[in-house]
CSV table of C-alpha atoms in Angstrom, one decimal:
chain,number,residue,atom,x,y,z
Z,11,MET,CA,-5.3,7.5,3.5
Z,12,GLY,CA,-7.3,5.0,1.5
Z,13,TYR,CA,-5.3,2.0,2.9
Z,14,LEU,CA,-6.3,2.7,6.5
Z,15,GLN,CA,-9.7,1.0,6.1
Z,16,GLY,CA,-10.1,-0.4,9.6
Z,17,GLU,CA,-13.1,-2.7,9.7
Z,18,LYS,CA,-14.7,-1.1,6.6
Z,19,PRO,CA,-14.6,-3.7,3.8
Z,20,ILE,CA,-13.1,-2.6,0.4
Z,21,THR,CA,-15.4,-3.2,-2.5
Z,22,ILE,CA,-14.9,-3.0,-6.3
Z,23,SER,CA,-16.6,0.4,-6.2
Z,24,LYS,CA,-13.9,1.6,-3.8
Z,25,LEU,CA,-11.1,0.2,-5.9
Z,26,LEU,CA,-12.6,1.9,-9.0
Z,27,SER,CA,-12.9,5.1,-7.1
Z,28,MET,CA,-9.2,4.8,-5.9
Z,29,HIS,CA,-8.2,4.4,-9.6
Z,30,ALA,CA,-10.2,7.4,-10.7
Z,31,GLU,CA,-8.5,9.5,-8.0
Z,32,SER,CA,-5.0,8.1,-8.9
Z,33,GLU,CA,-4.5,6.5,-5.5
Z,34,LYS,CA,-2.3,3.4,-5.9
Z,35,ILE,CA,-3.9,0.0,-5.1
Z,36,THR,CA,-1.9,-2.4,-3.0
Z,37,MET,CA,-2.2,-6.1,-3.4
Z,38,LEU,CA,-0.3,-9.1,-2.0
Z,39,THR,CA,-1.0,-12.9,-2.1
Z,40,ALA,CA,-2.1,-15.0,0.9
Z,41,TYR,CA,-3.0,-18.6,1.2
Z,42,ASP,CA,-4.0,-19.0,4.9
Z,43,SER,CA,-5.9,-17.4,7.7
Z,44,THR,CA,-2.8,-16.2,9.6
Z,45,MET,CA,-1.4,-14.2,6.8
Z,46,SER,CA,-4.8,-13.0,5.8
Z,47,ALA,CA,-5.3,-11.6,9.3
Z,48,LEU,CA,-1.9,-9.9,9.2
Z,49,LEU,CA,-2.5,-8.3,5.8
Z,50,ASN,CA,-5.8,-7.0,7.1
Z,51,ARG,CA,-4.0,-5.5,10.2
Z,52,CYS,CA,-1.5,-3.8,7.9
Z,53,GLY,CA,-4.2,-2.3,5.7
Z,54,ILE,CA,-3.6,-4.1,2.3
Z,55,ASP,CA,-6.3,-3.1,-0.2
Z,56,VAL,CA,-6.5,-6.4,-2.0
Z,57,ILE,CA,-5.6,-10.0,-1.2
Z,58,LEU,CA,-4.9,-12.4,-4.1
Z,59,ILE,CA,-5.4,-16.1,-3.3
Z,60,GLY,CA,-3.1,-17.0,-6.2
Z,61,ASP,CA,-2.4,-20.3,-7.9
Z,62,SER,CA,1.2,-19.3,-7.1
Z,63,LEU,CA,0.5,-21.5,-4.1
Z,64,GLY,CA,1.6,-24.3,-6.4
Z,65,ASN,CA,5.1,-22.9,-6.3
Z,66,VAL,CA,5.4,-21.5,-2.8
Z,67,ILE,CA,3.2,-23.8,-0.8
Z,68,GLN,CA,3.2,-27.1,-2.7
Z,69,GLY,CA,6.7,-26.9,-4.1
Z,70,HIS,CA,5.9,-27.4,-7.8
Z,71,SER,CA,7.9,-25.8,-10.6
Z,72,SER,CA,4.7,-24.3,-12.1
Z,73,THR,CA,1.1,-23.4,-11.2
Z,74,THR,CA,-0.4,-26.0,-13.5
Z,75,PRO,CA,-0.8,-28.8,-10.9
Z,76,VAL,CA,-3.1,-26.7,-8.8
Z,77,THR,CA,-6.7,-27.8,-8.8
Z,78,ILE,CA,-10.0,-25.9,-8.2
Z,79,GLU,CA,-10.6,-27.9,-5.0
Z,80,GLN,CA,-7.3,-26.7,-3.7
Z,81,MET,CA,-8.1,-23.1,-4.6
Z,82,VAL,CA,-11.4,-23.4,-2.9
Z,83,TYR,CA,-9.7,-24.7,0.3
Z,84,HIS,CA,-7.2,-21.9,0.4
Z,85,THR,CA,-9.8,-19.2,-0.5
Z,86,SER,CA,-11.9,-20.3,2.4
Z,87,CYS,CA,-8.9,-20.2,4.8
Z,88,VAL,CA,-8.1,-16.6,3.7
Z,89,ALA,CA,-11.7,-15.5,3.8
Z,90,ARG,CA,-12.3,-16.7,7.4
Z,91,ALA,CA,-9.8,-14.2,8.7
Z,92,ASN,CA,-10.6,-11.3,6.3
Z,93,THR,CA,-12.4,-8.3,7.6
Z,94,ALA,CA,-11.6,-5.5,5.2
Z,95,SER,CA,-9.5,-6.4,2.2
Z,96,PHE,CA,-11.0,-7.2,-1.3
Z,97,LEU,CA,-10.4,-10.9,-2.1
Z,98,ILE,CA,-9.5,-12.1,-5.6
Z,99,ALA,CA,-9.1,-15.9,-6.2
Z,100,ASP,CA,-7.4,-17.4,-9.3
Z,101,LEU,CA,-9.2,-19.8,-11.5
Z,102,PRO,CA,-6.5,-22.5,-11.8
Z,103,PHE,CA,-5.3,-24.3,-14.9
Z,104,ALA,CA,-8.0,-26.1,-16.9
Z,105,SER,CA,-10.8,-25.0,-14.6
Z,106,TYR,CA,-12.3,-22.6,-17.2
Z,107,GLY,CA,-12.0,-24.4,-20.5
Z,108,ASP,CA,-15.5,-23.4,-21.6
Z,109,PRO,CA,-18.1,-20.9,-20.2
Z,110,VAL,CA,-20.1,-23.5,-18.2
Z,111,GLN,CA,-17.1,-24.9,-16.5
Z,112,ALA,CA,-15.8,-21.4,-15.8
Z,113,LEU,CA,-19.1,-20.5,-14.1
Z,114,ASP,CA,-19.1,-23.7,-12.0
Z,115,SER,CA,-15.5,-23.0,-10.9
Z,116,ALA,CA,-16.1,-19.3,-10.2
Z,117,ALA,CA,-19.2,-20.1,-8.2
Z,118,GLU,CA,-17.2,-22.5,-6.0
Z,119,LEU,CA,-14.5,-19.8,-5.3
Z,120,MET,CA,-17.1,-17.1,-4.6
Z,121,ARG,CA,-19.0,-19.4,-2.2
Z,122,ALA,CA,-15.7,-19.9,-0.5
Z,123,GLY,CA,-15.4,-16.1,0.0
Z,124,ALA,CA,-13.9,-14.6,-3.1
Z,125,ASP,CA,-15.2,-11.2,-4.2
Z,126,MET,CA,-13.7,-11.6,-7.7
Z,127,VAL,CA,-12.1,-14.3,-9.8
Z,128,LYS,CA,-9.0,-13.9,-12.0
Z,129,LEU,CA,-8.3,-15.7,-15.3
Z,130,GLU,CA,-5.3,-15.6,-17.6
Z,131,GLY,CA,-5.3,-14.6,-21.2
Z,132,GLY,CA,-7.0,-12.2,-23.5
Z,133,GLY,CA,-7.8,-14.3,-26.6
Z,134,GLU,CA,-11.2,-14.7,-28.1
Z,135,TRP,CA,-12.1,-17.7,-26.0
Z,136,GLN,CA,-11.0,-16.0,-22.8
Z,137,THR,CA,-12.9,-12.8,-23.5
Z,138,GLU,CA,-16.0,-14.9,-24.3
Z,139,ILE,CA,-15.7,-16.5,-20.8
Z,140,ILE,CA,-15.2,-13.0,-19.2
Z,141,HIS,CA,-18.4,-11.8,-20.8
Z,142,TYR,CA,-20.3,-15.0,-19.8
Z,143,LEU,CA,-19.2,-14.7,-16.2
Z,144,VAL,CA,-19.9,-11.0,-15.9
Z,145,LYS,CA,-23.3,-11.4,-17.4
Z,146,ARG,CA,-24.0,-13.9,-14.6
Z,147,SER,CA,-22.9,-11.5,-11.8
Z,148,VAL,CA,-19.3,-12.9,-11.4
Z,149,PRO,CA,-16.7,-10.0,-11.2
Z,150,VAL,CA,-13.6,-10.8,-13.2
Z,151,CYS,CA,-10.0,-9.7,-13.1
Z,152,ALA,CA,-8.1,-10.4,-16.4
Z,153,HIS,CA,-4.4,-11.2,-16.6
Z,154,LEU,CA,-2.1,-10.4,-19.5
Z,155,GLY,CA,1.6,-10.5,-20.2
Z,156,LEU,CA,3.5,-13.4,-18.7
Z,157,LEU,CA,0.9,-16.1,-18.1
Z,158,PRO,CA,2.2,-18.7,-15.5
Z,159,GLN,CA,-0.4,-21.2,-16.6
Z,160,SER,CA,0.9,-21.1,-20.1
Z,161,VAL,CA,4.6,-21.4,-19.1
Z,162,HIS,CA,5.0,-24.7,-21.0
Z,163,LEU,CA,3.5,-23.1,-24.1
Z,164,LEU,CA,5.7,-20.0,-23.8
Z,165,GLY,CA,8.8,-22.0,-23.2
Z,166,GLY,CA,9.6,-20.5,-19.8
Z,167,TYR,CA,9.2,-17.4,-17.7
Z,168,HIS,CA,10.1,-14.6,-20.2
Z,169,VAL,CA,9.3,-11.0,-20.5
Z,170,GLN,CA,6.3,-10.5,-22.9
Z,171,GLY,CA,5.3,-7.7,-25.2
Z,172,LYS,CA,8.8,-6.7,-26.2
Z,173,SER,CA,8.3,-6.6,-30.0
Z,174,LYS,CA,6.1,-4.0,-31.7
Z,175,ASP,CA,3.7,-6.7,-32.9
Z,176,ALA,CA,3.5,-8.4,-29.5
Z,177,ALA,CA,2.8,-5.1,-27.8
Z,178,THR,CA,0.0,-4.3,-30.3
Z,179,VAL,CA,-1.6,-7.6,-29.6
Z,180,MET,CA,-1.5,-7.1,-25.9
Z,181,ARG,CA,-3.0,-3.6,-26.1
Z,182,GLU,CA,-5.8,-5.1,-28.3
Z,183,GLN,CA,-6.4,-7.9,-25.8
Z,184,ALA,CA,-6.5,-5.4,-22.9
Z,185,PHE,CA,-9.2,-3.4,-24.7
Z,186,ALA,CA,-11.1,-6.7,-25.4
Z,187,CYS,CA,-11.0,-7.7,-21.8
Z,188,GLU,CA,-12.3,-4.4,-20.6
Z,189,ALA,CA,-15.0,-4.5,-23.3
Z,190,ALA,CA,-16.0,-8.0,-22.2
Z,191,GLY,CA,-16.6,-6.7,-18.7
Z,192,ALA,CA,-13.4,-7.2,-16.8
Z,193,GLN,CA,-13.2,-4.7,-13.9
Z,194,MET,CA,-9.5,-5.1,-13.3
Z,195,LEU,CA,-6.4,-6.2,-15.2
Z,196,VAL,CA,-3.1,-7.7,-13.9
Z,197,LEU,CA,-0.1,-7.1,-16.1
Z,198,GLU,CA,2.9,-9.3,-15.6
Z,199,ALA,CA,6.5,-9.1,-16.8
Z,200,ILE,CA,6.1,-6.6,-19.6
Z,201,PRO,CA,8.1,-3.4,-20.5
Z,202,SER,CA,7.3,-0.4,-18.3
Z,203,SER,CA,6.4,1.6,-21.4
Z,204,LEU,CA,3.8,-0.9,-22.4
Z,205,GLY,CA,2.4,-1.0,-18.9
Z,206,LYS,CA,2.0,2.8,-19.0
Z,207,GLN,CA,0.4,2.7,-22.5
Z,208,ILE,CA,-2.2,0.1,-21.5
Z,209,THR,CA,-2.9,1.7,-18.1
Z,210,GLU,CA,-3.5,5.1,-19.7
Z,211,SER,CA,-5.8,3.6,-22.4
Z,212,LEU,CA,-8.2,1.8,-20.1
Z,213,SER,CA,-10.8,3.0,-17.6
Z,214,ILE,CA,-10.3,0.0,-15.3
Z,215,PRO,CA,-7.4,-0.4,-12.8
Z,216,THR,CA,-4.2,-2.2,-13.9
Z,217,ILE,CA,-2.2,-4.0,-11.3
Z,218,GLY,CA,1.4,-4.5,-12.2
Z,219,ILE,CA,3.8,-7.3,-11.3
Z,220,GLY,CA,6.9,-6.4,-13.3
Z,221,ALA,CA,4.9,-4.0,-15.4
Z,222,GLY,CA,6.4,-0.6,-14.3
Z,223,PRO,CA,5.4,2.2,-11.9
Z,224,ASP,CA,2.6,3.6,-14.0
Z,225,CYS,CA,0.1,0.8,-13.3
Z,226,SER,CA,-2.8,1.7,-11.0
Z,227,GLY,CA,-1.4,-0.6,-8.4
Z,228,GLN,CA,1.1,-3.3,-7.6
Z,229,VAL,CA,1.1,-7.0,-6.5
Z,230,LEU,CA,3.8,-9.4,-5.3
Z,231,VAL,CA,3.8,-12.9,-4.1
Z,232,LEU,CA,4.1,-12.6,-0.3
Z,233,PRO,CA,6.9,-15.1,0.2
Z,234,ASP,CA,8.9,-13.4,-2.6
Z,235,MET,CA,8.6,-9.9,-1.1
Z,236,LEU,CA,9.7,-11.4,2.3
Z,237,GLY,CA,12.8,-12.9,0.6
Z,238,ILE,CA,11.9,-16.5,1.8
Z,239,SER,CA,11.1,-18.1,-1.6
Z,240,PRO,CA,13.7,-20.6,-2.7
Z,241,GLY,CA,15.8,-19.8,-5.8
Z,242,LYS,CA,16.7,-16.5,-7.4
Z,243,PRO,CA,13.9,-14.0,-7.2
Z,244,PRO,CA,12.5,-12.4,-10.4
Z,245,LYS,CA,13.8,-9.0,-11.3
Z,246,PHE,CA,10.6,-7.3,-10.3
Z,247,VAL,CA,10.8,-8.5,-6.7
Z,248,LYS,CA,12.1,-6.5,-3.8
Z,249,ASN,CA,12.9,-8.1,-0.5
Z,250,PHE,CA,11.0,-5.8,1.9
Z,251,LEU,CA,12.0,-7.9,5.0
Z,252,ASP,CA,15.6,-6.9,4.5
Z,253,GLY,CA,16.2,-4.2,7.0
Z,254,SER,CA,12.7,-4.5,8.6
Z,255,PRO,CA,12.4,-5.6,12.2
Z,256,SER,CA,9.3,-7.8,11.5
Z,257,ILE,CA,7.1,-9.3,8.8
Z,258,GLU,CA,4.4,-6.8,9.8
Z,259,SER,CA,6.8,-3.9,9.3
Z,260,ALA,CA,7.9,-5.2,5.9
Z,261,ILE,CA,4.3,-5.4,4.7
Z,262,LYS,CA,3.6,-1.9,5.9
Z,263,THR,CA,6.8,-0.6,4.2
Z,264,TYR,CA,5.6,-2.3,1.0
Z,265,ILE,CA,2.2,-0.6,1.3
Z,266,ARG,CA,3.8,2.8,1.8
Z,267,SER,CA,6.2,2.3,-1.0
Z,268,VAL,CA,3.5,1.4,-3.5
Z,269,LYS,CA,1.2,4.2,-2.3
Z,270,SER,CA,3.9,6.8,-2.6
Z,271,GLY,CA,5.1,5.5,-6.0
Z,272,LYS,CA,8.6,4.6,-4.7
Z,273,PHE,CA,8.0,0.9,-5.7
Z,274,PRO,CA,8.7,-0.3,-8.2
Z,275,SER,CA,11.9,1.6,-8.9
Z,276,PRO,CA,13.8,1.3,-12.2
Z,277,GLU,CA,15.8,-1.7,-11.0
Z,278,HIS,CA,12.6,-3.7,-10.7
Z,279,CYS,CA,11.3,-2.8,-14.2
Z,280,PHE,CA,11.8,-4.1,-17.7
Z,281,ALA,CA,12.8,-1.9,-20.7
Z,282,GLY,CA,11.0,-2.0,-24.0
């Protein structure tokens, strides 16, 4: 199986090959070396050093307080213990307002050990930045749907792309991100039908988080999937620690469930 990588590091070429062969890609977040080492032992394909650390590590109500300096610190912590997984680090809020700032921020994350950076949004200015970064040898993962960094603009954490017009815009933005050079796309909190449409229309992998079972892979915030985050979990989260004898067992169950297509099930998905 593709997730049994041992000490052989996963590259973007490997992820693109997995997508071409319809093998599901597994991704979880990590913010420190201990969990990075554990995820490597379990065989996770991709580790996301997410700005979700603002919520689950720092205790903020959103990701917007997270700084590039903090992302660099946590990326370096994860990278030190990583032996096989592909590492993606988030560009945090207000760290990529223009192409030059985006390149400076991305360079810091990659020097800290990231293999790819992720940024939110698919508007004209974001695709300009994607193009600028890729032309300068920075691999980019785009992020559409619910954009946590824009939660104040969106008025809360709501499902996106439900109307016909909103779905059309998101499909157009997905095409634009791919055309700009993005090699991967995270889709968050959108109807499963839209996740399927976007996935089937692109040549790059899509990673769903509340975007349905037809995405090329799945990602969850690690404390969420272990059932240890405070508050009510999002609809798209499953507690994999429930019924598992250990955290390691829960992570391995998550990996098997994603690889086999058992997760997400309909109860974790949004209707159009």
